[in-house]
PDB file of C-alpha atoms and ligand atoms in Angstrom:
ATOM      1  CA  MET B1383     381.608 106.170   8.899  1.00 74.00           C
ATOM      2  CA  ARG B1384     378.636 105.420   6.667  1.00 79.00           C
ATOM      3  CA  ASN B1385     378.504 101.911   8.087  1.00 89.00           C
ATOM      4  CA  LYS B1386     378.514 103.262  11.641  1.00 91.00           C
ATOM      5  CA  PHE B1387     375.630 105.596  10.871  1.00 90.00           C
ATOM      6  CA  ALA B1388     373.660 102.818   9.201  1.00 90.00           C
ATOM      7  CA  LYS B1389     374.247 100.643  12.280  1.00 91.00           C
ATOM      8  CA  PHE B1390     373.118 103.477  14.547  1.00 91.00           C
ATOM      9  CA  MET B1391     369.946 104.049  12.527  1.00 90.00           C
ATOM     10  CA  TYR B1392     369.089 100.361  12.379  1.00 92.00           C
ATOM     11  CA  GLY B1393     365.728  99.710  14.022  1.00 93.00           C
ATOM     12  CA  ARG B1394     365.056 103.400  14.456  1.00 96.00           C
ATOM     13  CA  TYR B1395     361.945 105.104  13.212  1.00 96.00           C
ATOM     14  CA  GLY B1396     363.539 107.696  10.890  1.00 95.00           C
ATOM     15  CA  LEU B1397     362.114 110.774   9.223  1.00 96.00           C
ATOM     16  CA  ASP B1398     358.400 111.235   8.608  1.00 97.00           C
ATOM     17  CA  GLU B1399     356.078 114.121   7.767  1.00 98.00           C
ATOM     18  CA  LEU B1400     355.610 115.171  11.393  1.00 98.00           C
ATOM     19  CA  SER B1401     359.361 115.286  12.038  1.00 97.00           C
ATOM     20  CA  LYS B1402     359.847 117.258   8.826  1.00 97.00           C
ATOM     21  CA  PHE B1403     357.208 119.723  10.004  1.00 98.00           C
ATOM     22  CA  LEU B1404     358.757 119.972  13.497  1.00 98.00           C
ATOM     23  CA  SER B1405     362.247 120.707  12.213  1.00 97.00           C
ATOM     24  CA  THR B1406     360.947 123.266   9.696  1.00 97.00           C
ATOM     25  CA  ALA B1407     358.810 124.875  12.415  1.00 97.00           C
ATOM     26  CA  SER B1408     361.812 125.085  14.750  1.00 97.00           C
ATOM     27  CA  LEU B1409     363.816 126.831  12.023  1.00 97.00           C
ATOM     28  CA  VAL B1410     360.990 129.335  11.471  1.00 97.00           C
ATOM     29  CA  VAL B1411     360.697 129.951  15.228  1.00 96.00           C
ATOM     30  CA  ILE B1412     364.491 130.508  15.484  1.00 95.00           C
ATOM     31  CA  ILE B1413     364.294 133.112  12.691  1.00 95.00           C
ATOM     32  CA  VAL B1414     361.307 134.785  14.399  1.00 94.00           C
ATOM     33  CA  SER B1415     363.181 134.822  17.721  1.00 93.00           C
ATOM     34  CA  MET B1416     366.002 136.843  16.125  1.00 92.00           C
ATOM     35  CA  PHE B1417     363.617 139.768  15.616  1.00 94.00           C
ATOM     36  CA  LEU B1418     362.253 139.774  19.144  1.00 93.00           C
ATOM     37  CA  ALA B1419     363.189 141.869  22.147  1.00 89.00           C
ATOM     38  CA  GLN B1420     365.780 140.363  24.498  1.00 88.00           C
ATOM     39  CA  THR B1421     363.243 139.335  27.158  1.00 86.00           C
ATOM     40  CA  SER B1422     361.021 137.193  24.928  1.00 90.00           C
ATOM     41  CA  LYS B1423     363.901 136.100  22.697  1.00 92.00           C
ATOM     42  CA  THR B1424     365.189 133.454  25.120  1.00 92.00           C
ATOM     43  CA  VAL B1425     361.770 131.891  25.698  1.00 94.00           C
ATOM     44  CA  VAL B1426     360.960 131.703  21.976  1.00 95.00           C
ATOM     45  CA  PHE B1427     364.435 130.334  21.238  1.00 95.00           C
ATOM     46  CA  LEU B1428     363.933 127.608  23.849  1.00 95.00           C
ATOM     47  CA  ILE B1429     360.619 126.675  22.210  1.00 96.00           C
ATOM     48  CA  ALA B1430     362.473 126.294  18.906  1.00 97.00           C
ATOM     49  CA  ILE B1431     365.095 124.073  20.540  1.00 97.00           C
ATOM     50  CA  ALA B1432     362.351 121.989  22.160  1.00 97.00           C
ATOM     51  CA  LEU B1433     360.726 121.464  18.745  1.00 97.00           C
ATOM     52  CA  LEU B1434     364.064 120.427  17.279  1.00 97.00           C
ATOM     53  CA  VAL B1435     364.827 118.052  20.147  1.00 98.00           C
ATOM     54  CA  TYR B1436     361.367 116.485  19.834  1.00 98.00           C
ATOM     55  CA  SER B1437     361.884 116.090  16.082  1.00 97.00           C
ATOM     56  CA  TYR B1438     365.203 114.258  16.624  1.00 97.00           C
ATOM     57  CA  PHE B1439     363.749 112.234  19.470  1.00 98.00           C
ATOM     58  CA  ARG B1440     361.094 110.981  17.025  1.00 98.00           C
ATOM     59  CA  ILE B1441     363.635 110.252  14.264  1.00 97.00           C
ATOM     60  CA  PHE B1442     365.868 108.186  16.579  1.00 97.00           C
ATOM     61  CA  SER B1443     362.991 106.548  18.425  1.00 97.00           C
ATOM     62  CA  LYS B1444     362.606 102.772  18.353  1.00 96.00           C
ATOM     63  CA  ASN B1445     358.929 102.879  19.252  1.00 97.00           C
ATOM     64  CA  TYR B1446     357.501 102.544  15.738  1.00 96.00           C
ATOM     65  CA  GLU B1447     353.925 102.116  16.850  1.00 97.00           C
ATOM     66  CA  LYS B1448     353.750 105.329  18.861  1.00 97.00           C
ATOM     67  CA  ARG B1449     355.585 107.388  16.236  1.00 98.00           C
ATOM     68  CA  ARG B1450     353.322 106.067  13.479  1.00 98.00           C
ATOM     69  CA  ALA B1451     350.222 106.951  15.505  1.00 98.00           C
ATOM     70  CA  GLU B1452     351.561 110.492  16.100  1.00 98.00           C
ATOM     71  CA  ASN B1453     352.295 110.914  12.402  1.00 98.00           C
ATOM     72  CA  ALA B1454     348.830 109.640  11.424  1.00 98.00           C
ATOM     73  CA  LYS B1455     347.250 112.132  13.831  1.00 98.00           C
ATOM     74  CA  TYR B1456     349.317 114.942  12.343  1.00 98.00           C
ATOM     75  CA  LEU B1457     348.407 113.963   8.771  1.00 98.00           C
ATOM     76  CA  LYS B1458     344.725 113.814   9.689  1.00 98.00           C
ATOM     77  CA  PHE B1459     344.947 117.282  11.213  1.00 98.00           C
ATOM     78  CA  ARG B1460     346.847 118.638   8.190  1.00 97.00           C
ATOM     79  CA  GLN B1461     344.599 117.189   5.462  1.00 98.00           C
ATOM     80  CA  PRO B1462     341.795 119.814   5.551  1.00 97.00           C
ATOM     81  CA  ILE B1463     344.412 122.595   5.413  1.00 97.00           C
ATOM     82  CA  VAL B1464     346.137 120.965   2.421  1.00 97.00           C
ATOM     83  CA  ASP B1465     342.752 120.526   0.707  1.00 96.00           C
ATOM     84  CA  LYS B1466     341.857 124.167   1.270  1.00 95.00           C
ATOM     85  CA  ILE B1467     345.156 125.396  -0.185  1.00 97.00           C
ATOM     86  CA  LYS B1468     344.693 123.093  -3.198  1.00 97.00           C
ATOM     87  CA  LEU B1469     341.163 124.410  -3.775  1.00 96.00           C
ATOM     88  CA  ARG B1470     342.350 128.033  -3.529  1.00 96.00           C
ATOM     89  CA  ARG B1471     345.076 127.314  -6.099  1.00 97.00           C
ATOM     90  CA  GLU B1472     342.580 125.733  -8.487  1.00 96.00           C
ATOM     91  CA  MET B1473     340.177 128.651  -8.058  1.00 97.00           C
ATOM     92  CA  TRP B1474     342.980 131.075  -8.802  1.00 97.00           C
ATOM     93  CA  ALA B1475     344.103 129.139 -11.897  1.00 97.00           C
ATOM     94  CA  GLN B1476     340.531 129.028 -13.267  1.00 97.00           C
ATOM     95  CA  ARG B1477     339.513 132.568 -12.270  1.00 96.00           C
ATOM     96  CA  LYS B1478     339.262 133.794 -15.881  1.00 96.00           C
ATOM     97  CA  GLU B1479     336.858 131.104 -17.127  1.00 96.00           C
ATOM     98  CA  PHE B1480     334.861 130.360 -14.002  1.00 96.00           C
ATOM     99  CA  LYS B1481     333.138 132.035 -11.135  1.00 94.00           C
ATOM    100  CA  PHE B1482     333.011 130.315  -7.738  1.00 94.00           C
ATOM    101  CA  PHE B1483     330.152 130.418  -5.280  1.00 91.00           C
ATOM    102  CA  LYS B1484     329.601 128.916  -1.889  1.00 93.00           C
ATOM    103  CA  CYS B1485     326.349 127.031  -1.493  1.00 95.00           C
ATOM    104  CA  PRO B1486     324.236 129.007   1.031  1.00 93.00           C
ATOM    105  CA  SER B1487     322.987 125.760   2.532  1.00 94.00           C
ATOM    106  CA  CYS B1488     325.920 123.305   2.737  1.00 95.00           C
ATOM    107  CA  LYS B1489     328.872 125.674   2.051  1.00 92.00           C
ATOM    108  CA  ALA B1490     330.180 123.519  -0.807  1.00 93.00           C
ATOM    109  CA  VAL B1491     332.193 125.439  -3.404  1.00 93.00           C
ATOM    110  CA  LEU B1492     330.418 125.547  -6.760  1.00 94.00           C
ATOM    111  CA  ARG B1493     331.948 126.446 -10.090  1.00 94.00           C
ATOM    112  CA  VAL B1494     330.013 128.107 -12.931  1.00 93.00           C
ATOM    113  CA  PRO B1495     331.250 129.463 -16.282  1.00 93.00           C
ATOM    114  CA  LYS B1496     331.759 133.213 -16.349  1.00 93.00           C
ATOM    115  CA  GLY B1497     329.805 135.690 -18.442  1.00 91.00           C
ATOM    116  CA  LYS B1498     326.446 133.898 -18.587  1.00 90.00           C
ATOM    117  CA  GLY B1499     324.483 136.689 -16.917  1.00 92.00           C
ATOM    118  CA  LYS B1500     322.035 135.889 -14.153  1.00 93.00           C
ATOM    119  CA  ILE B1501     321.720 132.114 -13.789  1.00 92.00           C
ATOM    120  CA  ARG B1502     320.158 129.552 -11.498  1.00 93.00           C
ATOM    121  CA  VAL B1503     322.822 127.566  -9.712  1.00 92.00           C
ATOM    122  CA  VAL B1504     321.911 124.165  -8.310  1.00 93.00           C
ATOM    123  CA  CYS B1505     324.225 122.730  -5.696  1.00 95.00           C
ATOM    124  CA  LYS B1506     325.523 119.300  -6.747  1.00 93.00           C
ATOM    125  CA  LYS B1507     325.920 118.224  -3.173  1.00 94.00           C
ATOM    126  CA  CYS B1508     322.606 119.145  -1.522  1.00 95.00           C
ATOM    127  CA  GLY B1509     320.372 120.268  -4.395  1.00 94.00           C
ATOM    128  CA  THR B1510     319.793 123.811  -3.126  1.00 94.00           C
ATOM    129  CA  ALA B1511     319.056 126.220  -5.959  1.00 93.00           C
ATOM    130  CA  PHE B1512     319.902 129.927  -5.925  1.00 91.00           C
ATOM    131  CA  GLU B1513     320.319 132.723  -8.444  1.00 92.00           C
ATOM    132  CA  LYS B1514     323.663 134.349  -9.112  1.00 91.00           C
ATOM    133  CA  LYS B1515     325.184 136.734 -11.592  1.00 90.00           C
ATOM    134  CA  THR B1516     328.196 135.323 -13.431  1.00 85.00           C
TER     135      THR B1516
HETATM  136 ZN1   ZN K1668     324.777 122.713  -1.115  1.00 53.11          ZN
END
């Protein structure tokens, strides 16, 4: 049985981040579809199935090059979102010791220690200076 599966998977692309995302998304869409009215339920359910089918199509695909390119595209699209979530988490963890400002010129996030009164903040990225209360 295990041998048969290994033979079947030989030369196939397998699981990657995009396929993981697609199968998770299909699960979420199936759950959402359960709360919908009968008319839209079928359509949303079919979307979920399509996502799942596409995910399995990618896993069993033998076209490595194409699947790799798709995954790279997905990762490139996802990176800024991941970075933003990471930054938010860090800001939340440091909220007691630091205050965060956005640079008015380049929108970079700047961190200054809390409780220093009114201070001049100089952006590390573009050099813009502005006054803020901490
Ligand atoms: Zn700046």
